[in-house]
PDB file of C-alpha atoms and ligand atoms in Angstrom:
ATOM      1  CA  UNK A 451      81.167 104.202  94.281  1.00 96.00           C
ATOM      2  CA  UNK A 452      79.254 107.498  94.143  1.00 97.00           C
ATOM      3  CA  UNK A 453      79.904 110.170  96.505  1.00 98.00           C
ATOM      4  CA  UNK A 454      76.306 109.943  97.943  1.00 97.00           C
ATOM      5  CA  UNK A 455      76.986 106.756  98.938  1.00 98.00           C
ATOM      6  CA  UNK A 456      80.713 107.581 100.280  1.00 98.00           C
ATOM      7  CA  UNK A 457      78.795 110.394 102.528  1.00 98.00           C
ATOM      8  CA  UNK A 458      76.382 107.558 104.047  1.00 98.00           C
ATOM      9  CA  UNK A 459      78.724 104.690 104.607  1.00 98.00           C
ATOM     10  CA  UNK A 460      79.713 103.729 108.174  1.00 98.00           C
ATOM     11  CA  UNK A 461      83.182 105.195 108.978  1.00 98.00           C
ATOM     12  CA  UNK A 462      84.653 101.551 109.275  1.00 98.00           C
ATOM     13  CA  UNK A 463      83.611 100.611 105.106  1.00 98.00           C
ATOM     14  CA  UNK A 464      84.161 104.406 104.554  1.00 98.00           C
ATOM     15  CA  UNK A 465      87.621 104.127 105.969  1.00 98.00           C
ATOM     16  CA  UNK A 466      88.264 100.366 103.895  1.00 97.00           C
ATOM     17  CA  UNK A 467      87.051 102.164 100.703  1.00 97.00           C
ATOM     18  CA  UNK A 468      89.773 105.330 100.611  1.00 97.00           C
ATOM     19  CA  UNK A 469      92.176 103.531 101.916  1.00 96.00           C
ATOM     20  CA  UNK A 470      93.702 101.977  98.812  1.00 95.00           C
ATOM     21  CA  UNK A 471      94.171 105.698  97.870  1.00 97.00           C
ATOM     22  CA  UNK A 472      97.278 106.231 100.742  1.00 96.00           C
ATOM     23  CA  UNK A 473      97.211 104.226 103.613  1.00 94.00           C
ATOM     24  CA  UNK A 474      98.253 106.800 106.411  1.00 96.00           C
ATOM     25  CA  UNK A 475      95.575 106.822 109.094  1.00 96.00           C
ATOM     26  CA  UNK A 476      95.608 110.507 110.117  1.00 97.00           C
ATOM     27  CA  UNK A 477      94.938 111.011 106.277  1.00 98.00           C
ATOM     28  CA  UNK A 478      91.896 108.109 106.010  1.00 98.00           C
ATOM     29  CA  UNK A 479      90.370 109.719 109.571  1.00 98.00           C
ATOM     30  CA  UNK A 480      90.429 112.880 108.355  1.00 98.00           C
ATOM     31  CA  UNK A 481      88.639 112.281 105.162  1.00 98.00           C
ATOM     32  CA  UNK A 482      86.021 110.181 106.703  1.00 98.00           C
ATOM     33  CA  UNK A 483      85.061 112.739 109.374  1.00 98.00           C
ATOM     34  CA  UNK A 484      84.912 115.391 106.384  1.00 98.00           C
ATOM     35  CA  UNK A 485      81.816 113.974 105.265  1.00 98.00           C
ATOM     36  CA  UNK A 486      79.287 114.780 103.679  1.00 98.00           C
ATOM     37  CA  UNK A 487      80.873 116.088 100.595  1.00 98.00           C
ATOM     38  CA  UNK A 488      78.676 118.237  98.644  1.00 97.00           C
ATOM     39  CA  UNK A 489      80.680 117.383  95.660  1.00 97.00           C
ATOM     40  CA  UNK A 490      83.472 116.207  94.115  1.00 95.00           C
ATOM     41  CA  UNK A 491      85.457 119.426  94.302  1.00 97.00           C
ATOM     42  CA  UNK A 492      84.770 119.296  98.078  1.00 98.00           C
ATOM     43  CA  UNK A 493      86.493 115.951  98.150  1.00 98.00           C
ATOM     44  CA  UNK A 494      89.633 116.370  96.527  1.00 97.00           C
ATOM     45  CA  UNK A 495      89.672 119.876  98.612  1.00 97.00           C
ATOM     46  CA  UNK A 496      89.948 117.735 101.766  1.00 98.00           C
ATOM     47  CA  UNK A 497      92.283 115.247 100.667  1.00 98.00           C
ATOM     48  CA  UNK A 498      94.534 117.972  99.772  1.00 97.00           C
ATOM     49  CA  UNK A 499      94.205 119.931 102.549  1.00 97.00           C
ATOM     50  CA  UNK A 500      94.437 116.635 104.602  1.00 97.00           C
ATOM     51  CA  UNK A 501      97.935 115.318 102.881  1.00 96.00           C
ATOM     52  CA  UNK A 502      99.264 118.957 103.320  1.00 96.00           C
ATOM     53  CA  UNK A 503     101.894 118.166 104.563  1.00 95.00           C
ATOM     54  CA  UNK A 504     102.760 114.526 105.261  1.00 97.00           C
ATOM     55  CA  UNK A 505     105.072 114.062 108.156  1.00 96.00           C
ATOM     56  CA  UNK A 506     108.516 112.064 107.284  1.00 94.00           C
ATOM     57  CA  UNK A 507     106.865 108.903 108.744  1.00 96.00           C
ATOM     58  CA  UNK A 508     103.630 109.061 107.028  1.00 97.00           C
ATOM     59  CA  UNK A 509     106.003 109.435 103.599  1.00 96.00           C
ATOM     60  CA  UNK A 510     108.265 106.352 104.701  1.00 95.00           C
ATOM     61  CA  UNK A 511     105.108 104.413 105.435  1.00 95.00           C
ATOM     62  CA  UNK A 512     103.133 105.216 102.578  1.00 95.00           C
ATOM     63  CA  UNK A 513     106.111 104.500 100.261  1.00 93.00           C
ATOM     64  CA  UNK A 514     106.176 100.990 101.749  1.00 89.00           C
ATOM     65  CA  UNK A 515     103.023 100.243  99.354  1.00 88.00           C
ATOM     66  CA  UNK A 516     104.907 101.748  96.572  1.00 90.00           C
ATOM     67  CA  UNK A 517     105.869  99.128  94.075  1.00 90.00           C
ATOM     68  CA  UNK A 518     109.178 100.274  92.070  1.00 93.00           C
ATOM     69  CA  UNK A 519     108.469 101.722  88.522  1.00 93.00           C
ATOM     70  CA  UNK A 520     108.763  99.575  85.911  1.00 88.00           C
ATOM     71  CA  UNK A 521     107.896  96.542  88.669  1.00 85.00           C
ATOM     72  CA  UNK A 522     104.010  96.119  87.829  1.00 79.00           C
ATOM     73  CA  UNK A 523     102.484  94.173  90.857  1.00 82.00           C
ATOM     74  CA  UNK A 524     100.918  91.091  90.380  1.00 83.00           C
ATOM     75  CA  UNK A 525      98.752  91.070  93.697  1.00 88.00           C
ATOM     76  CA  UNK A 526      95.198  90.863  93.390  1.00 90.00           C
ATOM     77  CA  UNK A 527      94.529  94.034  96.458  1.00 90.00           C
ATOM     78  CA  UNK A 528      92.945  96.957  95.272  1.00 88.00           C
ATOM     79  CA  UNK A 529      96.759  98.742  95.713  1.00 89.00           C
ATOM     80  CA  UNK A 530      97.991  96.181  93.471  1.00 90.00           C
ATOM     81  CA  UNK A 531      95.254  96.500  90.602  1.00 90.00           C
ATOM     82  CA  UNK A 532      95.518 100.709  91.188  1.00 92.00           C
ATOM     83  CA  UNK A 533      99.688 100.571  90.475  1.00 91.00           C
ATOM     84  CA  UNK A 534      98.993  98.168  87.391  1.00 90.00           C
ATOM     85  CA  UNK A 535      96.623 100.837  85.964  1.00 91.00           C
ATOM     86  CA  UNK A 536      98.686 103.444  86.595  1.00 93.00           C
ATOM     87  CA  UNK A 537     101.486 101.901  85.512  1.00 91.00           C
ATOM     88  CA  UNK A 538      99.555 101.445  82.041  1.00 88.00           C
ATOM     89  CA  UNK A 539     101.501 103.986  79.982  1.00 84.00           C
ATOM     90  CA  UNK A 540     104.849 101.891  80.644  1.00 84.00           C
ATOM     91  CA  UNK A 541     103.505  98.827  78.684  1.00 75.00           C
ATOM     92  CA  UNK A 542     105.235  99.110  75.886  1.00 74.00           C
ATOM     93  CA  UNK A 543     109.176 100.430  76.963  1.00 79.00           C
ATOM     94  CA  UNK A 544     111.649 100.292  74.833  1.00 80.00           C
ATOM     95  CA  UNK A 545     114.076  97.558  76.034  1.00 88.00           C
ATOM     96  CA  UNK A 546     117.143 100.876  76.180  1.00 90.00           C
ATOM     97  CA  UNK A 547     114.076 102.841  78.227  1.00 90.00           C
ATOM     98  CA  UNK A 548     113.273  99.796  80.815  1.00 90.00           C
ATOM     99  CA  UNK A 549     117.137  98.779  81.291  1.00 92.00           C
ATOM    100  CA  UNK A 550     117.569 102.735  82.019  1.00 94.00           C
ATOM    101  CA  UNK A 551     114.977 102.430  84.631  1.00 94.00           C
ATOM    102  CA  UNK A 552     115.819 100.065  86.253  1.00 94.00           C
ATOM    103  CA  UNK A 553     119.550 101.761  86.965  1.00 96.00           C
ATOM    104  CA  UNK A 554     117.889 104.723  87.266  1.00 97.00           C
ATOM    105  CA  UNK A 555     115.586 103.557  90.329  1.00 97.00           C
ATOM    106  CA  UNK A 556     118.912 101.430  91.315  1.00 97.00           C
ATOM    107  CA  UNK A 557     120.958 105.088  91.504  1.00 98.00           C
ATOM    108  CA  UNK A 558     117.874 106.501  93.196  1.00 98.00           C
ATOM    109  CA  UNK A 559     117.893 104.300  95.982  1.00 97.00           C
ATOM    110  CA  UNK A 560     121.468 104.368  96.962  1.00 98.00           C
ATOM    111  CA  UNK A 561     121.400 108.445  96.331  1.00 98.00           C
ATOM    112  CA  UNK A 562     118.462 108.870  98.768  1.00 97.00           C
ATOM    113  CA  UNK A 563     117.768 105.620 100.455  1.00 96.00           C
ATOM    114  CA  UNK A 564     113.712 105.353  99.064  1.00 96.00           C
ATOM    115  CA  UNK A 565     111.872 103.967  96.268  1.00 96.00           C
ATOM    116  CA  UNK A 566     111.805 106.486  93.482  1.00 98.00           C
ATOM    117  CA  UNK A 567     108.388 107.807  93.473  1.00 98.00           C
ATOM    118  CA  UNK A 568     106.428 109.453  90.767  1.00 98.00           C
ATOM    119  CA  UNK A 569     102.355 109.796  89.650  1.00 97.00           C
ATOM    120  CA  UNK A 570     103.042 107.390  86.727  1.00 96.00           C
ATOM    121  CA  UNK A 571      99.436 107.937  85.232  1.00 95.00           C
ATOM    122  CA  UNK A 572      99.310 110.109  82.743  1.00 93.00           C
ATOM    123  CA  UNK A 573     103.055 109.647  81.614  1.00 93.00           C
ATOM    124  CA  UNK A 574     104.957 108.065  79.336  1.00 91.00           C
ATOM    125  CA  UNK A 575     108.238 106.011  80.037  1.00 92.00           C
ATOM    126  CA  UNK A 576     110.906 108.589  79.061  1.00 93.00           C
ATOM    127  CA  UNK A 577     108.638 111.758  80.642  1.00 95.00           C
ATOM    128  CA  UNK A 578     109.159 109.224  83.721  1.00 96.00           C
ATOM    129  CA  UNK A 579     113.093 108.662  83.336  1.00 96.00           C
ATOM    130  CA  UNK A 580     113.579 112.178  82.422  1.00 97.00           C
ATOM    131  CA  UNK A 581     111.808 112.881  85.433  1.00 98.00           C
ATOM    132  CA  UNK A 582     114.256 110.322  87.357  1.00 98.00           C
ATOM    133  CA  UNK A 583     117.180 111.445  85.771  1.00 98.00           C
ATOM    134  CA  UNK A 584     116.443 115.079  86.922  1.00 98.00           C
ATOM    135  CA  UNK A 585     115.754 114.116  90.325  1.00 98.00           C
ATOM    136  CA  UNK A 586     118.979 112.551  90.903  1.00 98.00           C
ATOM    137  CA  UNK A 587     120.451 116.070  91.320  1.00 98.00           C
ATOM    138  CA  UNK A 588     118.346 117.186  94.084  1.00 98.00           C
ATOM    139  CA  UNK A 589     119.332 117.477  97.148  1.00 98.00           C
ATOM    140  CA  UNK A 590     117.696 115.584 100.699  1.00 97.00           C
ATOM    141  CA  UNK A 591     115.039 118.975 100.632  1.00 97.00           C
ATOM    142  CA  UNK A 592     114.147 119.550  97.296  1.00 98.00           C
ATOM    143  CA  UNK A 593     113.506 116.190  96.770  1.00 98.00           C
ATOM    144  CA  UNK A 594     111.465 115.174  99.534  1.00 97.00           C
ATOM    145  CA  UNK A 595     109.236 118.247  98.730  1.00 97.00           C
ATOM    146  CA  UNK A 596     108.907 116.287  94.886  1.00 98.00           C
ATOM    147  CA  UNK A 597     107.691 112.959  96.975  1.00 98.00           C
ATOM    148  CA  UNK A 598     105.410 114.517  99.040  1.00 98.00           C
ATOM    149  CA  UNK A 599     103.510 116.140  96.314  1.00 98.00           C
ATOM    150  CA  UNK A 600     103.605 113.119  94.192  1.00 98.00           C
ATOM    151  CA  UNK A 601     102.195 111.066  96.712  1.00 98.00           C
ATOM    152  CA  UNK A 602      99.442 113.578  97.425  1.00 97.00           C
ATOM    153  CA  UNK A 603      98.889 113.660  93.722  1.00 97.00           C
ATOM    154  CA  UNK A 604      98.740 109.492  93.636  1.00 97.00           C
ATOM    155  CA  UNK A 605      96.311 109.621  96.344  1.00 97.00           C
ATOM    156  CA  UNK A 606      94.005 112.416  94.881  1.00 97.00           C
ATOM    157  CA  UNK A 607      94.088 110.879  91.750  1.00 97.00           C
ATOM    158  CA  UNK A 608      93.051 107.030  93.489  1.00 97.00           C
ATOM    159  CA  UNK A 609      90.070 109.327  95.157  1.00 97.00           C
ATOM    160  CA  UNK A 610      88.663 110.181  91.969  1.00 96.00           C
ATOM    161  CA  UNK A 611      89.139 107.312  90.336  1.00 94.00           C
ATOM    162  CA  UNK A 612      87.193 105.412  93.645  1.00 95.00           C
ATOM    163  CA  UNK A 613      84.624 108.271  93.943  1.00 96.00           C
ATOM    164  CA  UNK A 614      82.174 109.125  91.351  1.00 91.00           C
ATOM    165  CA  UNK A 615      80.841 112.165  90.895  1.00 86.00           C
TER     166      UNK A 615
HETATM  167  C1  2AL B1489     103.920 104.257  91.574  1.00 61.50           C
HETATM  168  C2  2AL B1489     102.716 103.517  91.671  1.00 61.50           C
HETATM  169  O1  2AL B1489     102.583 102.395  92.175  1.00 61.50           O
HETATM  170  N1  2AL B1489     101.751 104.298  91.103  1.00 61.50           N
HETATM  171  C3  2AL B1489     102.316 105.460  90.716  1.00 61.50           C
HETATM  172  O2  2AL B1489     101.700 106.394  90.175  1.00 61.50           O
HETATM  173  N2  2AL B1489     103.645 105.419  91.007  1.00 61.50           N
HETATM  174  N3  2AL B1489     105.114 103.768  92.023  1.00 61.50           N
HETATM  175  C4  2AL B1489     106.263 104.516  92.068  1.00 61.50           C
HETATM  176  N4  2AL B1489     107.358 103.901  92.565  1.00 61.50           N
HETATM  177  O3  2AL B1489     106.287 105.687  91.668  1.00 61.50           O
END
């Protein structure tokens, strides 16, 4: 959709269109009564600012939606299609690099009770374990600081990829 057309939507198909991107209300409202957007720039400024910071809830919720990596959804929702896409650069794992993931989001899990989350687009499989394998020796702060800007990265990066310039 083009942002011109994002700026003149109702809020209610405004709302339906971003939310895909994170779906944390205070986040959606906050983006929708932002507009108009002059640009692009404008937009991602706001959904920054906006997901700056998340509250613990908002992260629990939003992680909800968060299929495990490695664990391409098959769902046919826009969240599904967007975590596919993203997902892309895991296509072809090495069997040694999946089976590593897979402990790896097993260790994560009982370490800090969440899904592992990471912005998979853009990465390769081992960037992503090495990234998992790193994060296992956070602690409860330093971690939750990683999440929170991943999923604000994840969300910024669904924006862009819903909004045209
Ligand atoms: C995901 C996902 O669905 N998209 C992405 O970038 N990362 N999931 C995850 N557990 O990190």
């Amino acid at each position: 959709m083009k942002l011109e057309a994002f700026n003149r939507l109702d809020a209610g198909s405004a709302r339906e269109a971003v939310r895909p991107c994170v779906d944390i209300d205070r986040w959606i409202d906050a983006l929708v009564a932002g507009r108009p957007y002059r640009d692009r720039d404008a937009l991602r400024e706001a959904a920054r600012t906006a997901a700056s910071p998340w509250t613990a809830d908002e992260i629990d919720h939003a992680l909800s939606h968060h299929p495990r990596i490695g664990e391409r959804p098959t769902g046919t929702s826009a969240e599904a299609s967007l975590s596919r896409s993203e997902q892309a650069g895991l296509g072809a794992t090495a069997d040694a690099t999946a089976v590593a993931l897979a402990a790896g989001n097993r260790a994560y899990e009982e370490r800090f009770s969440r899904v592992f989350l990471i912005r998979a687009a853009g990465r390769s499989a081992p960037e992503i374990l090495a990234g998992l394998t790193a994060r296992l020796e956070h602690t409860e702060d330093e971690e939750i600081a990683v999440v929170a800007d991943e999923l604000r990265q994840i969300a910024v990066l669904r924006l862009e990829g819903i909004i045209e310039p």
